[in-house]
Amino acid sequence: MAERLARLLRWRCVVIDKREHIGGNAHDAFDSAGVLVHSYGPHYFRTNSARIIDYLSQFTAWHPVEYSIKSRTAGRYWSFPVNLNTYEEMVGHPATEEEFAAYLERVREPIERPANSEEVMLASIGRELYERFFEGYTLKHWKRHPRELDASVCGRIPVRLNRDNRYLSESFQALPRDGYTAMFGSMLQASAPTRFLPGMPLEEARRHFTWKHLIYSGPIDSYFGECHGRLPWRSLRFEPESFTAAKLRNDASADGPAGFWQPAMQVNYPDRDIPFTRIVEIKHATGQRIDATTIVREYPADYEETGEPYYPIPAPDAKRQYRLYRELAEREENTTFIGRLATYRYYNMDQIVGMALKKADDLVARFGGGGNKVRSENEEVRRKKLR
Ligand code: UDP
């Protein structure tokens, strides 16, 4: 937003973050083993939008990736998301698309309009696959049963009849070649004279600055002092472990190809008795050439435990509560609420970029036109004076 507003409206922008670095949750950094890791969980950039690719391509080159993940349960790795390979692994012999389709036809539950995440999976893959891959994972991750979550939560994971093992379906799948932090760095540079002030929470900024417009991307309930109660947020605890080449060779649990700990960028652990949901080894995706590697175990956590609100909870009760805040937000003057936390929606990164571009367009339409009008009115006055 700052980049757009600085360039298109010539606004003098100040970007603040209560954290000490740019990039928000998309921030990445080299850890002590020299491995580039995503500091707040993996950010798999993908999109179908040419506008979004064009916009971001001003600030970064790309490293194309086919994001591929596996699920681990019952003592083995499984192809995931569910596809023909998964089916073969389940039945233990080669099979055709037709056989898999016939299986699904048999086990699918006839639910016409799936109203929650359990129903959406029962209607698409049946009980056995749902229980194996989705029920436990979802319970751990959200601390809610799939029955209590919108259909869109589990419904966002594709199910394929063919052997396409890619986790995501969008046409453009790539990471910023030099990382997200570098991309945001060059965006900030292009936003001159925009300043970035790290370690500055909004309350402190209020003491230092006045502004004609605020773009707020923090949690909406905090903005309004939690006057309608705290919204339910879900959080994560990240536990990194790094391996030098020697440590990797000596680690009996290492299962990956040379230089890697595990066989895929992400391995999901849907079993309820395992406290983490997934292990991410982002080097598979970044393409970094380095002997060392780092894996990060993700433990679901309550917001109260970490103080980090990562996920809004896509459930009817949470949305009802959010609507009370949205009403306040709509009445808040000179303020734009944007992003996952301020609009309480489970957006992907490209959707956030799209939202920012759209909101910037709106501000340009509102203030660009108005600004020109003010300028021409002033010119009129000046001309009259000259006459
Ligand atoms: N999910 C699941 N099992 C899996 C992967 C995903 O049950 O192996 C469900 C789970 O509820 C999860 C949701 O699908 O929160 C969305 O998964 P995604 O990988 O997109 O989650 P994110 O990366 O946004 O945390």
Short mmCIF file of C-alpha atoms and ligand atoms in Angstrom, two decimals:
data_model
loop_
_atom_site.label_atom_id
_atom_site.label_comp_id
_atom_site.label_asym_id
_atom_site.label_seq_id
_atom_site.Cartn_x
_atom_site.Cartn_y
_atom_site.Cartn_z
CA MET A 1 0.00 0.00 0.00
CA ALA A 2 2.82 2.40 0.89
CA GLU A 3 4.53 1.71 -2.42
CA ARG A 4 1.35 2.38 -4.40
CA LEU A 5 0.36 5.47 -2.41
CA ALA A 6 3.86 6.96 -2.46
CA ARG A 7 4.15 6.46 -6.20
CA LEU A 8 0.63 7.24 -7.38
CA LEU A 9 -0.50 9.87 -4.89
CA ARG A 10 2.91 11.08 -3.76
CA TRP A 11 1.84 10.53 -0.19
CA ARG A 12 4.55 10.61 2.41
CA CYS A 13 4.18 7.22 4.03
CA VAL A 14 5.50 5.73 7.21
CA VAL A 15 5.42 1.95 7.55
CA ILE A 16 5.49 0.69 11.10
CA ASP A 17 5.75 -2.78 12.54
CA LYS A 18 5.82 -3.83 16.16
CA ARG A 19 8.41 -6.41 15.10
CA GLU A 20 12.01 -5.54 14.35
CA HIS A 21 11.92 -6.39 10.64
CA ILE A 22 10.06 -5.84 7.37
CA GLY A 23 7.86 -8.36 5.59
CA GLY A 24 5.43 -9.26 8.37
CA ASN A 25 4.72 -12.97 8.58
CA ALA A 26 6.22 -13.50 5.11
CA HIS A 27 9.63 -12.49 6.48
CA ASP A 28 12.47 -14.90 5.79
CA ALA A 29 16.05 -14.93 7.03
CA PHE A 30 19.25 -16.98 7.03
CA ASP A 31 19.51 -18.96 10.26
CA SER A 32 22.72 -19.78 12.12
CA ALA A 33 23.30 -22.82 9.84
CA GLY A 34 23.15 -20.49 6.80
CA VAL A 35 19.81 -21.87 5.62
CA LEU A 36 17.16 -19.47 4.31
CA VAL A 37 14.03 -20.19 6.37
CA HIS A 38 10.56 -18.69 6.47
CA SER A 39 10.47 -17.27 9.97
CA TYR A 40 6.71 -17.60 10.53
CA GLY A 41 5.90 -20.82 8.71
CA PRO A 42 6.09 -21.62 5.01
CA HIS A 43 4.73 -19.11 2.53
CA TYR A 44 4.05 -20.89 -0.74
CA PHE A 45 3.41 -18.14 -3.25
CA ARG A 46 1.01 -19.07 -6.03
CA THR A 47 -1.55 -17.21 -8.12
CA ASN A 48 -3.64 -17.24 -11.30
CA SER A 49 -3.57 -13.46 -11.58
CA ALA A 50 -1.38 -11.78 -14.20
CA ARG A 51 -1.83 -8.43 -12.47
CA ILE A 52 -0.42 -9.77 -9.23
CA ILE A 53 2.55 -11.43 -10.94
CA ASP A 54 3.29 -8.26 -12.92
CA TYR A 55 3.07 -6.11 -9.83
CA LEU A 56 5.40 -8.23 -7.69
CA SER A 57 7.79 -8.87 -10.58
CA GLN A 58 8.86 -5.23 -10.34
CA PHE A 59 10.54 -6.13 -7.08
CA THR A 60 11.81 -9.65 -7.54
CA ALA A 61 12.85 -12.35 -9.96
CA TRP A 62 11.27 -15.76 -9.36
CA HIS A 63 12.37 -19.27 -8.54
CA PRO A 64 9.69 -21.61 -9.98
CA VAL A 65 8.65 -24.38 -7.58
CA GLU A 66 6.30 -27.30 -7.78
CA TYR A 67 5.30 -27.40 -4.15
CA SER A 68 5.12 -31.00 -3.18
CA ILE A 69 4.22 -32.45 0.16
CA LYS A 70 3.56 -35.84 1.76
CA SER A 71 1.50 -37.09 4.62
CA ARG A 72 2.95 -39.49 7.19
CA THR A 73 0.75 -41.87 9.10
CA ALA A 74 0.54 -45.60 9.83
CA GLY A 75 4.35 -45.76 9.70
CA ARG A 76 4.76 -44.62 6.09
CA TYR A 77 4.71 -41.68 3.69
CA TRP A 78 1.63 -41.10 1.54
CA SER A 79 1.15 -39.10 -1.62
CA PHE A 80 -0.83 -35.99 -0.75
CA PRO A 81 -3.13 -34.31 -1.67
CA VAL A 82 -5.27 -37.39 -2.30
CA ASN A 83 -4.79 -38.62 -5.87
CA LEU A 84 -4.41 -41.87 -7.81
CA ASN A 85 -0.99 -42.50 -6.23
CA THR A 86 -2.54 -42.26 -2.75
CA TYR A 87 -5.22 -44.73 -3.80
CA GLU A 88 -2.60 -47.21 -5.03
CA GLU A 89 -0.69 -46.83 -1.78
CA MET A 90 -3.90 -47.59 0.11
CA VAL A 91 -4.96 -50.66 -1.90
CA GLY A 92 -1.39 -51.89 -2.31
CA HIS A 93 -1.48 -52.58 -6.05
CA PRO A 94 -1.42 -50.59 -9.33
CA ALA A 95 -4.77 -49.06 -10.28
CA THR A 96 -6.36 -46.92 -12.98
CA GLU A 97 -8.19 -43.61 -12.81
CA GLU A 98 -11.41 -45.49 -13.57
CA GLU A 99 -10.90 -47.82 -10.60
CA PHE A 100 -10.17 -44.88 -8.31
CA ALA A 101 -13.24 -43.03 -9.61
CA ALA A 102 -15.36 -46.15 -8.99
CA TYR A 103 -13.97 -46.39 -5.43
CA LEU A 104 -14.82 -42.76 -4.75
CA GLU A 105 -18.28 -43.25 -6.21
CA ARG A 106 -18.80 -46.11 -3.74
CA VAL A 107 -17.51 -44.40 -0.59
CA ARG A 108 -18.63 -40.83 -1.12
CA GLU A 109 -21.45 -39.83 1.16
CA PRO A 110 -24.41 -38.27 -0.63
CA ILE A 111 -24.35 -34.82 0.94
CA GLU A 112 -25.76 -32.35 -1.52
CA ARG A 113 -24.68 -29.08 0.03
CA PRO A 114 -21.77 -29.76 2.41
CA ALA A 115 -22.12 -27.29 5.26
CA ASN A 116 -18.85 -27.87 7.07
CA SER A 117 -15.35 -29.32 6.63
CA GLU A 118 -16.33 -32.84 7.66
CA GLU A 119 -19.23 -32.95 5.22
CA VAL A 120 -17.17 -31.56 2.36
CA MET A 121 -14.57 -34.32 2.75
CA LEU A 122 -17.09 -37.12 3.31
CA ALA A 123 -18.83 -35.99 0.14
CA SER A 124 -15.61 -35.97 -1.87
CA ILE A 125 -13.37 -38.81 -0.55
CA GLY A 126 -15.47 -40.82 1.92
CA ARG A 127 -14.86 -41.69 5.56
CA GLU A 128 -11.67 -43.78 5.39
CA LEU A 129 -9.52 -41.20 3.60
CA TYR A 130 -11.14 -38.36 5.56
CA GLU A 131 -10.34 -39.98 8.90
CA ARG A 132 -6.83 -40.92 7.82
CA PHE A 133 -5.71 -37.55 6.50
CA PHE A 134 -8.08 -34.81 7.64
CA GLU A 135 -9.89 -35.42 10.89
CA GLY A 136 -6.91 -35.66 13.26
CA TYR A 137 -4.86 -32.98 11.50
CA THR A 138 -7.76 -30.53 11.57
CA LEU A 139 -8.56 -31.24 15.22
CA LYS A 140 -4.94 -30.61 16.15
CA HIS A 141 -4.47 -27.55 14.00
CA TRP A 142 -7.70 -25.70 14.84
CA LYS A 143 -8.62 -27.31 18.18
CA ARG A 144 -12.03 -27.68 16.63
CA HIS A 145 -13.67 -30.61 14.95
CA PRO A 146 -13.98 -30.34 11.14
CA ARG A 147 -17.77 -30.35 11.75
CA GLU A 148 -17.42 -26.94 13.42
CA LEU A 149 -15.37 -25.38 10.62
CA ASP A 150 -16.52 -23.88 7.32
CA ALA A 151 -16.44 -26.22 4.33
CA SER A 152 -13.78 -23.96 2.76
CA VAL A 153 -11.11 -25.02 5.32
CA CYS A 154 -10.62 -28.64 4.22
CA GLY A 155 -12.30 -27.89 0.90
CA ARG A 156 -9.27 -25.84 -0.17
CA ILE A 157 -7.17 -29.01 -0.47
CA PRO A 158 -7.55 -30.50 -3.98
CA VAL A 159 -8.55 -34.12 -4.64
CA ARG A 160 -7.42 -35.50 -8.00
CA LEU A 161 -8.20 -38.60 -10.02
CA ASN A 162 -4.86 -38.40 -11.86
CA ARG A 163 -1.29 -38.64 -10.57
CA ASP A 164 -0.76 -34.90 -10.11
CA ASN A 165 1.05 -34.73 -6.75
CA ARG A 166 1.32 -30.94 -6.67
CA TYR A 167 -0.09 -29.50 -3.47
CA LEU A 168 -1.55 -26.46 -5.19
CA SER A 169 -3.36 -25.97 -8.46
CA GLU A 170 -2.66 -22.37 -9.47
CA SER A 171 -0.91 -21.73 -12.81
CA PHE A 172 1.94 -19.65 -11.31
CA GLN A 173 3.86 -21.25 -8.44
CA ALA A 174 7.15 -19.67 -7.45
CA LEU A 175 9.12 -18.09 -4.63
CA PRO A 176 10.88 -14.72 -4.82
CA ARG A 177 14.33 -15.75 -6.07
CA ASP A 178 16.24 -14.01 -3.28
CA GLY A 179 13.54 -14.45 -0.64
CA TYR A 180 10.60 -12.44 0.62
CA THR A 181 12.65 -10.09 2.78
CA ALA A 182 14.71 -9.05 -0.25
CA MET A 183 11.50 -8.54 -2.26
CA PHE A 184 9.98 -6.31 0.44
CA GLY A 185 13.30 -4.49 0.72
CA SER A 186 13.25 -3.49 -2.91
CA MET A 187 9.57 -2.59 -2.67
CA LEU A 188 10.39 -0.28 0.21
CA GLN A 189 13.22 1.29 -1.78
CA ALA A 190 10.85 1.93 -4.65
CA SER A 191 8.50 3.66 -2.20
CA ALA A 192 10.91 6.48 -1.35
CA PRO A 193 10.58 8.70 0.61
CA THR A 194 8.61 6.13 2.62
CA ARG A 195 10.23 5.34 5.95
CA PHE A 196 10.12 2.03 7.77
CA LEU A 197 10.12 2.13 11.54
CA PRO A 198 10.74 -1.27 13.12
CA GLY A 199 9.77 -2.07 16.69
CA MET A 200 6.95 0.44 16.71
CA PRO A 201 3.48 -0.66 17.80
CA LEU A 202 0.52 1.44 16.70
CA GLU A 203 -0.03 2.91 20.17
CA GLU A 204 3.48 4.32 20.10
CA ALA A 205 3.07 5.66 16.56
CA ARG A 206 -0.03 7.52 17.75
CA ARG A 207 2.19 9.43 20.17
CA HIS A 208 4.69 10.40 17.46
CA PHE A 209 2.61 11.04 14.35
CA THR A 210 -0.62 12.41 13.07
CA TRP A 211 -1.87 11.23 9.69
CA LYS A 212 -4.54 11.85 7.15
CA HIS A 213 -5.00 8.15 6.47
CA LEU A 214 -4.15 4.92 8.25
CA ILE A 215 -3.79 1.51 6.61
CA TYR A 216 -4.18 -1.02 9.41
CA SER A 217 -3.23 -4.67 8.96
CA GLY A 218 -3.12 -5.78 12.61
CA PRO A 219 -5.79 -7.75 14.47
CA ILE A 220 -9.11 -5.93 14.27
CA ASP A 221 -10.14 -6.78 17.82
CA SER A 222 -6.98 -5.17 19.25
CA TYR A 223 -7.60 -2.03 17.18
CA PHE A 224 -10.92 -1.58 18.97
CA GLY A 225 -9.56 -2.51 22.39
CA GLU A 226 -11.31 -5.92 22.25
CA CYS A 227 -14.54 -4.10 23.10
CA HIS A 228 -16.59 -6.99 21.72
CA GLY A 229 -14.36 -9.59 23.34
CA ARG A 230 -11.23 -11.16 21.92
CA LEU A 231 -11.78 -12.88 18.57
CA PRO A 232 -10.73 -16.52 18.43
CA TRP A 233 -7.28 -16.75 16.82
CA ARG A 234 -5.22 -19.86 16.27
CA SER A 235 -1.49 -19.79 16.66
CA LEU A 236 1.58 -21.93 16.09
CA ARG A 237 4.85 -22.59 17.81
CA PHE A 238 7.79 -23.19 15.48
CA GLU A 239 10.59 -25.49 16.56
CA PRO A 240 13.55 -25.38 14.16
CA GLU A 241 16.31 -27.96 14.05
CA SER A 242 19.39 -27.53 11.86
CA PHE A 243 21.67 -30.17 10.46
CA THR A 244 25.22 -29.77 9.24
CA ALA A 245 26.27 -32.28 6.57
CA ALA A 246 27.91 -34.47 9.27
CA LYS A 247 24.94 -34.34 11.65
CA LEU A 248 22.62 -35.20 8.77
CA ARG A 249 24.71 -38.25 7.86
CA ASN A 250 24.60 -39.50 11.44
CA ASP A 251 20.89 -38.92 12.02
CA ALA A 252 19.06 -42.23 11.88
CA SER A 253 15.68 -40.55 11.34
CA ALA A 254 16.85 -38.66 8.23
CA ASP A 255 14.88 -39.93 5.22
CA GLY A 256 15.63 -37.36 2.57
CA PRO A 257 17.78 -37.37 -0.55
CA ALA A 258 21.41 -36.18 -0.21
CA GLY A 259 21.53 -32.90 1.70
CA PHE A 260 17.94 -33.16 2.91
CA TRP A 261 16.39 -34.55 6.09
CA GLN A 262 12.96 -35.53 4.73
CA PRO A 263 11.73 -36.58 1.27
CA ALA A 264 9.56 -33.50 0.60
CA MET A 265 9.32 -29.80 1.37
CA GLN A 266 6.49 -30.51 3.80
CA VAL A 267 5.39 -33.65 5.58
CA ASN A 268 2.02 -33.59 7.37
CA TYR A 269 1.46 -35.66 10.51
CA PRO A 270 -2.29 -36.22 10.86
CA ASP A 271 -2.12 -38.61 13.85
CA ARG A 272 -3.60 -37.19 17.02
CA ASP A 273 -0.94 -38.59 19.34
CA ILE A 274 1.82 -36.62 17.56
CA PRO A 275 1.85 -33.09 18.96
CA PHE A 276 3.00 -31.30 15.79
CA THR A 277 1.00 -31.02 12.56
CA ARG A 278 3.81 -30.79 10.04
CA ILE A 279 7.53 -30.60 9.44
CA VAL A 280 8.70 -28.15 6.80
CA GLU A 281 12.12 -28.33 5.15
CA ILE A 282 11.94 -25.21 3.05
CA LYS A 283 15.28 -25.80 1.30
CA HIS A 284 13.37 -28.21 -1.00
CA ALA A 285 11.43 -25.20 -2.28
CA THR A 286 13.93 -22.34 -2.16
CA GLY A 287 16.47 -24.30 -4.19
CA GLN A 288 19.27 -23.01 -1.97
CA ARG A 289 22.50 -24.89 -2.59
CA ILE A 290 24.04 -25.54 0.79
CA ASP A 291 25.21 -28.68 2.63
CA ALA A 292 23.30 -27.82 5.78
CA THR A 293 19.54 -28.01 6.11
CA THR A 294 16.90 -26.89 8.58
CA ILE A 295 13.59 -28.49 9.43
CA VAL A 296 10.84 -26.72 11.36
CA ARG A 297 8.24 -28.61 13.39
CA GLU A 298 4.94 -26.77 13.71
CA TYR A 299 3.01 -27.17 16.93
CA PRO A 300 -0.52 -25.76 17.00
CA ALA A 301 -0.96 -23.37 19.91
CA ASP A 302 -3.50 -21.12 21.54
CA TYR A 303 -3.11 -17.43 20.85
CA GLU A 304 -2.76 -16.88 24.60
CA GLU A 305 0.32 -19.11 24.59
CA THR A 306 2.31 -17.27 21.91
CA GLY A 307 0.70 -13.83 21.57
CA GLU A 308 0.84 -14.34 17.77
CA PRO A 309 -2.52 -14.41 15.96
CA TYR A 310 -1.76 -16.40 12.78
CA TYR A 311 -5.13 -17.81 11.75
CA PRO A 312 -8.63 -16.38 12.01
CA ILE A 313 -10.96 -19.32 12.68
CA PRO A 314 -13.29 -19.93 9.74
CA ALA A 315 -16.37 -20.85 11.75
CA PRO A 316 -19.86 -19.31 12.04
CA ASP A 317 -19.55 -18.17 15.69
CA ALA A 318 -16.22 -16.42 15.08
CA LYS A 319 -17.59 -14.70 11.98
CA ARG A 320 -20.61 -13.44 13.92
CA GLN A 321 -18.29 -11.88 16.47
CA TYR A 322 -16.10 -10.41 13.72
CA ARG A 323 -19.12 -8.72 12.15
CA LEU A 324 -19.49 -6.57 15.29
CA TYR A 325 -15.97 -5.31 14.68
CA ARG A 326 -16.58 -4.86 10.97
CA GLU A 327 -19.48 -2.54 11.78
CA LEU A 328 -17.12 -0.42 13.87
CA ALA A 329 -14.50 -0.54 11.11
CA GLU A 330 -17.00 0.70 8.53
CA ARG A 331 -17.65 3.75 10.71
CA GLU A 332 -13.98 4.47 11.33
CA GLU A 333 -12.97 7.50 9.28
CA ASN A 334 -9.76 7.76 7.26
CA THR A 335 -8.77 4.19 7.99
CA THR A 336 -8.42 1.20 5.65
CA PHE A 337 -8.47 -2.28 7.20
CA ILE A 338 -6.55 -4.82 5.20
CA GLY A 339 -5.22 -8.38 5.40
CA ARG A 340 -5.89 -11.60 7.28
CA LEU A 341 -5.90 -10.08 10.74
CA ALA A 342 -7.79 -6.86 10.06
CA THR A 343 -10.52 -8.49 7.96
CA TYR A 344 -10.54 -11.80 9.85
CA ARG A 345 -10.31 -14.01 6.76
CA TYR A 346 -8.16 -16.99 5.89
CA TYR A 347 -6.54 -15.42 2.81
CA ASN A 348 -3.61 -16.70 0.76
CA MET A 349 -0.76 -14.36 -0.05
CA ASP A 350 -1.87 -13.55 -3.58
CA GLN A 351 -5.34 -12.67 -2.33
CA ILE A 352 -3.74 -10.24 0.10
CA VAL A 353 -1.69 -8.64 -2.69
CA GLY A 354 -4.84 -8.41 -4.80
CA MET A 355 -6.69 -6.82 -1.91
CA ALA A 356 -3.91 -4.26 -1.39
CA LEU A 357 -3.87 -3.33 -5.09
CA LYS A 358 -7.65 -2.94 -5.09
CA LYS A 359 -7.69 -0.83 -1.91
CA ALA A 360 -4.87 1.31 -3.34
CA ASP A 361 -6.96 1.80 -6.53
CA ASP A 362 -9.87 2.92 -4.34
CA LEU A 363 -7.72 5.46 -2.50
CA VAL A 364 -6.24 6.75 -5.75
CA ALA A 365 -9.76 7.18 -7.15
CA ARG A 366 -10.84 8.96 -3.99
CA PHE A 367 -7.85 11.17 -3.30
CA GLY A 368 -6.21 11.40 -6.72
CA GLY A 369 -9.33 12.93 -8.32
CA GLY A 370 -10.03 15.05 -5.23
CA GLY A 371 -6.41 16.16 -5.07
CA ASN A 372 -6.42 17.30 -8.70
CA LYS A 373 -9.64 19.16 -8.11
CA VAL A 374 -8.15 20.97 -5.15
CA ARG A 375 -5.09 21.84 -7.22
CA SER A 376 -7.14 23.18 -10.11
CA GLU A 377 -9.31 25.21 -7.72
CA ASN A 378 -6.16 26.77 -6.31
CA GLU A 379 -4.94 27.53 -9.81
CA GLU A 380 -8.27 29.21 -10.54
CA VAL A 381 -7.81 31.45 -7.48
CA ARG A 382 -4.25 32.25 -8.54
CA ARG A 383 -5.34 33.11 -12.06
CA LYS A 384 -8.05 35.41 -10.73
CA LYS A 385 -5.48 37.16 -8.56
CA LEU A 386 -3.22 37.63 -11.57
CA ARG A 387 -6.05 39.13 -13.55
N1 UDP B 1 -5.69 -30.36 6.23
C1 UDP B 1 -5.77 -31.62 6.78
N2 UDP B 1 -4.77 -32.51 6.54
C2 UDP B 1 -3.69 -32.22 5.78
C3 UDP B 1 -3.59 -30.94 5.21
C4 UDP B 1 -4.60 -30.02 5.47
O1 UDP B 1 -6.73 -31.92 7.50
O2 UDP B 1 -2.82 -33.08 5.60
C5 UDP B 1 -6.78 -29.39 6.51
C6 UDP B 1 -6.53 -28.67 7.83
O3 UDP B 1 -7.76 -28.36 8.43
C7 UDP B 1 -5.82 -27.42 7.36
C8 UDP B 1 -6.57 -27.10 6.07
O4 UDP B 1 -6.82 -28.40 5.51
O5 UDP B 1 -5.88 -26.38 8.29
C9 UDP B 1 -5.83 -26.23 5.11
O6 UDP B 1 -4.54 -26.77 4.86
P1 UDP B 1 -3.32 -25.88 4.34
O7 UDP B 1 -2.18 -26.80 4.12
O8 UDP B 1 -3.78 -25.07 3.21
O9 UDP B 1 -3.06 -24.99 5.62
P2 UDP B 1 -2.06 -23.74 5.88
O10 UDP B 1 -0.81 -24.00 5.09
O11 UDP B 1 -2.80 -22.51 5.48
O12 UDP B 1 -1.84 -23.84 7.36
#
